[in-house]
mmCIF file of C-alpha atoms in Angstrom:
data_model
loop_
_atom_site.group_PDB
_atom_site.id
_atom_site.type_symbol
_atom_site.label_atom_id
_atom_site.label_comp_id
_atom_site.label_asym_id
_atom_site.label_seq_id
_atom_site.Cartn_x
_atom_site.Cartn_y
_atom_site.Cartn_z
ATOM 1 C CA UNK A 1 0.000 0.000 0.000
ATOM 2 C CA UNK A 2 1.582 3.230 -1.193
ATOM 3 C CA UNK A 3 -0.031 6.649 -0.632
ATOM 4 C CA UNK A 4 1.138 9.559 -2.761
ATOM 5 C CA UNK A 5 0.004 13.123 -2.106
ATOM 6 C CA UNK A 6 -0.408 15.164 -5.269
ATOM 7 C CA UNK A 7 -2.707 18.168 -5.734
ATOM 8 C CA UNK A 8 -6.232 18.781 -6.926
ATOM 9 C CA UNK A 9 -6.712 19.784 -10.560
ATOM 10 C CA UNK A 10 -3.123 19.363 -11.729
ATOM 11 C CA UNK A 11 -4.202 17.439 -14.829
ATOM 12 C CA UNK A 12 -6.050 20.566 -16.049
ATOM 13 C CA UNK A 13 -3.319 23.178 -15.515
ATOM 14 C CA UNK A 14 -1.114 22.116 -18.419
ATOM 15 C CA UNK A 15 0.473 25.581 -18.637
ATOM 16 C CA UNK A 16 1.896 25.419 -15.092
ATOM 17 C CA UNK A 17 5.306 23.905 -14.354
ATOM 18 C CA UNK A 18 4.196 23.155 -10.786
ATOM 19 C CA UNK A 19 1.063 21.325 -11.962
ATOM 20 C CA UNK A 20 2.952 19.412 -14.648
ATOM 21 C CA UNK A 21 5.565 18.263 -12.120
ATOM 22 C CA UNK A 22 2.800 17.053 -9.779
ATOM 23 C CA UNK A 23 1.009 15.250 -12.614
ATOM 24 C CA UNK A 24 4.295 13.687 -13.803
ATOM 25 C CA UNK A 25 4.861 12.538 -10.217
ATOM 26 C CA UNK A 26 1.468 10.798 -10.259
ATOM 27 C CA UNK A 27 2.347 8.959 -13.482
ATOM 28 C CA UNK A 28 5.759 7.850 -12.161
ATOM 29 C CA UNK A 29 4.283 6.593 -8.890
ATOM 30 C CA UNK A 30 1.521 4.634 -10.684
ATOM 31 C CA UNK A 31 4.106 3.102 -13.003
ATOM 32 C CA UNK A 32 6.415 2.005 -10.181
ATOM 33 C CA UNK A 33 4.035 1.040 -7.381
ATOM 34 C CA UNK A 34 1.252 -1.419 -8.096
ATOM 35 C CA UNK A 35 -1.014 -0.645 -5.144
ATOM 36 C CA UNK A 36 -0.814 3.163 -5.234
ATOM 37 C CA UNK A 37 -3.454 5.471 -3.826
ATOM 38 C CA UNK A 38 -3.102 9.053 -5.027
ATOM 39 C CA UNK A 39 -4.572 11.787 -2.860
ATOM 40 C CA UNK A 40 -5.431 15.041 -4.587
ATOM 41 C CA UNK A 41 -6.099 17.666 -1.896
ATOM 42 C CA UNK A 42 -7.227 21.227 -2.458
ATOM 43 C CA UNK A 43 -5.181 23.884 -0.639
ATOM 44 C CA UNK A 44 -3.893 22.373 2.627
ATOM 45 C CA UNK A 45 -3.689 24.843 5.491
ATOM 46 C CA UNK A 46 -2.597 24.896 9.131
ATOM 47 C CA UNK A 47 -1.253 27.386 11.621
ATOM 48 C CA UNK A 48 2.238 27.653 10.139
ATOM 49 C CA UNK A 49 1.630 26.730 6.517
ATOM 50 C CA UNK A 50 3.121 28.498 3.514
ATOM 51 C CA UNK A 51 -0.303 29.515 2.189
ATOM 52 C CA UNK A 52 -2.185 31.351 4.947
ATOM 53 C CA UNK A 53 0.944 32.575 6.734
ATOM 54 C CA UNK A 54 2.289 34.139 3.535
ATOM 55 C CA UNK A 55 -0.958 35.927 2.746
ATOM 56 C CA UNK A 56 -1.359 37.074 6.346
ATOM 57 C CA UNK A 57 2.089 38.673 6.197
ATOM 58 C CA UNK A 58 1.258 40.445 2.947
ATOM 59 C CA UNK A 59 -2.180 41.532 4.143
ATOM 60 C CA UNK A 60 -0.684 43.009 7.313
ATOM 61 C CA UNK A 61 1.620 45.208 5.197
ATOM 62 C CA UNK A 62 -0.524 46.544 2.364
ATOM 63 C CA UNK A 63 -3.786 48.518 2.728
ATOM 64 C CA UNK A 64 -4.814 47.513 -0.813
ATOM 65 C CA UNK A 65 -4.390 44.035 -2.248
ATOM 66 C CA UNK A 66 -4.519 42.916 -5.880
ATOM 67 C CA UNK A 67 -6.891 40.180 -7.026
ATOM 68 C CA UNK A 68 -5.426 38.652 -10.169
ATOM 69 C CA UNK A 69 -7.923 35.803 -10.505
ATOM 70 C CA UNK A 70 -10.718 34.589 -8.257
ATOM 71 C CA UNK A 71 -10.849 30.780 -8.441
ATOM 72 C CA UNK A 72 -12.824 28.577 -6.083
ATOM 73 C CA UNK A 73 -11.049 26.508 -3.437
ATOM 74 C CA UNK A 74 -12.140 23.859 -0.946
ATOM 75 C CA UNK A 75 -9.355 24.331 1.632
ATOM 76 C CA UNK A 76 -8.641 21.289 3.775
ATOM 77 C CA UNK A 77 -7.024 21.478 7.206
ATOM 78 C CA UNK A 78 -3.853 19.394 7.608
ATOM 79 C CA UNK A 79 -5.447 17.579 10.580
ATOM 80 C CA UNK A 80 -8.364 16.450 8.406
ATOM 81 C CA UNK A 81 -5.974 15.327 5.650
ATOM 82 C CA UNK A 82 -3.839 13.398 8.150
ATOM 83 C CA UNK A 83 -6.943 11.674 9.530
ATOM 84 C CA UNK A 84 -8.028 10.762 5.996
ATOM 85 C CA UNK A 85 -4.617 9.169 5.387
ATOM 86 C CA UNK A 86 -4.837 7.169 8.633
ATOM 87 C CA UNK A 87 -8.393 6.102 7.729
ATOM 88 C CA UNK A 88 -7.298 4.906 4.277
ATOM 89 C CA UNK A 89 -4.442 2.907 5.807
ATOM 90 C CA UNK A 90 -6.809 1.378 8.383
ATOM 91 C CA UNK A 91 -9.288 0.430 5.647
ATOM 92 C CA UNK A 92 -6.444 -0.925 3.484
ATOM 93 C CA UNK A 93 -7.546 1.198 0.514
ATOM 94 C CA UNK A 94 -5.355 0.781 -2.546
ATOM 95 C CA UNK A 95 -5.270 1.575 -6.249
ATOM 96 C CA UNK A 96 -7.501 4.627 -5.972
ATOM 97 C CA UNK A 97 -7.373 8.301 -6.899
ATOM 98 C CA UNK A 98 -9.122 10.313 -4.192
ATOM 99 C CA UNK A 99 -9.920 14.021 -4.115
ATOM 100 C CA UNK A 100 -9.642 15.505 -0.624
ATOM 101 C CA UNK A 101 -11.466 18.735 0.154
ATOM 102 C CA UNK A 102 -12.651 20.714 3.124
ATOM 103 C CA UNK A 103 -16.337 21.177 3.973
ATOM 104 C CA UNK A 104 -16.811 24.438 2.090
ATOM 105 C CA UNK A 105 -16.145 25.917 -1.339
ATOM 106 C CA UNK A 106 -14.998 29.536 -1.200
ATOM 107 C CA UNK A 107 -13.551 32.017 -3.661
ATOM 108 C CA UNK A 108 -9.957 33.195 -3.360
ATOM 109 C CA UNK A 109 -11.136 36.721 -2.515
ATOM 110 C CA UNK A 110 -13.216 35.304 0.356
ATOM 111 C CA UNK A 111 -10.126 33.497 1.682
ATOM 112 C CA UNK A 112 -8.248 36.814 1.688
ATOM 113 C CA UNK A 113 -11.174 38.533 3.434
ATOM 114 C CA UNK A 114 -11.236 35.838 6.130
ATOM 115 C CA UNK A 115 -7.490 36.208 6.653
ATOM 116 C CA UNK A 116 -7.772 40.021 6.830
ATOM 117 C CA UNK A 117 -10.547 39.756 9.381
ATOM 118 C CA UNK A 118 -8.446 37.375 11.488
ATOM 119 C CA UNK A 119 -5.762 40.080 11.903
ATOM 120 C CA UNK A 120 -8.325 42.886 12.320
ATOM 121 C CA UNK A 121 -7.331 44.634 9.094
ATOM 122 C CA UNK A 122 -9.751 46.077 6.567
ATOM 123 C CA UNK A 123 -8.271 45.771 3.115
ATOM 124 C CA UNK A 124 -9.311 47.073 -0.258
ATOM 125 C CA UNK A 125 -9.223 44.280 -2.846
ATOM 126 C CA UNK A 126 -8.566 45.507 -6.371
ATOM 127 C CA UNK A 127 -9.196 43.342 -9.445
ATOM 128 C CA UNK A 128 -6.167 43.471 -11.752
ATOM 129 C CA UNK A 129 -6.501 42.859 -15.518
ATOM 130 C CA UNK A 130 -4.684 39.800 -16.852
ATOM 131 C CA UNK A 131 -2.016 41.679 -18.859
ATOM 132 C CA UNK A 132 -1.135 43.901 -15.904
ATOM 133 C CA UNK A 133 -1.061 40.853 -13.626
ATOM 134 C CA UNK A 134 1.476 39.166 -15.932
ATOM 135 C CA UNK A 135 3.730 42.240 -15.862
ATOM 136 C CA UNK A 136 3.454 42.414 -12.059
ATOM 137 C CA UNK A 137 4.261 38.689 -11.667
ATOM 138 C CA UNK A 138 7.232 38.893 -14.070
ATOM 139 C CA UNK A 139 8.655 41.880 -12.152
ATOM 140 C CA UNK A 140 7.972 40.150 -8.820
ATOM 141 C CA UNK A 141 10.119 37.188 -9.853
ATOM 142 C CA UNK A 142 13.218 39.401 -9.505
ATOM 143 C CA UNK A 143 12.572 39.869 -5.773
ATOM 144 C CA UNK A 144 14.340 37.570 -3.262
ATOM 145 C CA UNK A 145 10.885 36.333 -2.222
ATOM 146 C CA UNK A 146 8.473 36.977 -5.103
ATOM 147 C CA UNK A 147 4.997 38.210 -4.180
ATOM 148 C CA UNK A 148 3.646 36.035 -7.003
ATOM 149 C CA UNK A 149 5.307 34.183 -9.859
ATOM 150 C CA UNK A 150 4.042 33.697 -13.396
ATOM 151 C CA UNK A 151 3.538 30.023 -12.614
ATOM 152 C CA UNK A 152 1.428 30.820 -9.542
ATOM 153 C CA UNK A 153 -0.571 33.277 -11.628
ATOM 154 C CA UNK A 154 -1.255 30.518 -14.178
ATOM 155 C CA UNK A 155 -2.515 28.236 -11.392
ATOM 156 C CA UNK A 156 -4.990 30.890 -10.247
ATOM 157 C CA UNK A 157 -6.887 30.470 -13.531
ATOM 158 C CA UNK A 158 -8.192 27.095 -12.351
ATOM 159 C CA UNK A 159 -10.750 26.213 -9.697
ATOM 160 C CA UNK A 160 -9.393 23.974 -6.965
ATOM 161 C CA UNK A 161 -12.528 21.999 -6.113
ATOM 162 C CA UNK A 162 -13.763 18.453 -6.714
ATOM 163 C CA UNK A 163 -14.000 17.532 -10.368
ATOM 164 C CA UNK A 164 -16.418 14.619 -10.169
ATOM 165 C CA UNK A 165 -13.897 12.465 -12.080
ATOM 166 C CA UNK A 166 -12.691 10.646 -8.968
ATOM 167 C CA UNK A 167 -13.961 9.458 -5.623
ATOM 168 C CA UNK A 168 -13.634 11.707 -2.614
ATOM 169 C CA UNK A 169 -12.735 10.814 0.971
ATOM 170 C CA UNK A 170 -16.479 10.885 1.715
ATOM 171 C CA UNK A 171 -16.906 7.794 -0.485
ATOM 172 C CA UNK A 172 -14.788 5.903 2.069
ATOM 173 C CA UNK A 173 -16.704 7.212 5.086
ATOM 174 C CA UNK A 174 -13.919 9.654 5.965
ATOM 175 C CA UNK A 175 -14.762 13.226 6.881
ATOM 176 C CA UNK A 176 -13.054 16.583 6.601
ATOM 177 C CA UNK A 177 -15.197 18.966 8.609
ATOM 178 C CA UNK A 178 -12.854 21.693 9.886
ATOM 179 C CA UNK A 179 -14.006 24.969 8.297
ATOM 180 C CA UNK A 180 -11.394 27.463 7.106
ATOM 181 C CA UNK A 181 -12.857 30.500 8.872
ATOM 182 C CA UNK A 182 -13.314 28.672 12.184
ATOM 183 C CA UNK A 183 -9.768 27.307 12.189
ATOM 184 C CA UNK A 184 -8.139 30.580 11.139
ATOM 185 C CA UNK A 185 -9.820 32.300 14.133
ATOM 186 C CA UNK A 186 -7.940 29.921 16.478
ATOM 187 C CA UNK A 187 -4.524 30.986 15.256
ATOM 188 C CA UNK A 188 -2.869 33.936 16.972
ATOM 189 C CA UNK A 189 -1.064 35.698 14.147
ATOM 190 C CA UNK A 190 -0.823 39.123 15.685
#
């Protein structure tokens, strides 16, 4: 029994190096391990993750924040994902592709609003046209820690929710019920 963690929707984002590397990883694992289960989670978050922590830092600095794209996500807490993995091992699940999502589907802008609220900051969110977003991302790549890369911008064109192509953790009686807003409130960022 081999469990590989990939990412949700990577087979659709053919213009992203990140997505292609994840999808290539899936193919290599399936080719080399007979009893492989591939987990495809949406955005995984926790108190010290690279996703929410990064945006919280940026939101604490800037009174206005650009919205390049506004895809839908079903963020899953790392505790829920870990419990799904344990449940799959206990049930001896193999040779499956399973999408793992949190209990709610929310737009990227809503995620940023929830994060802003958690640090008691009101922020103005400004939609940025695609061409301007590309210029911004290209310029940002020259920074030691880019605000956004072209590859990340490409990923934001795609929703990160269940596709209906594969089973979900719910099909195995495994739950992910920690809501993004409720969990973010528990973290003391400021």
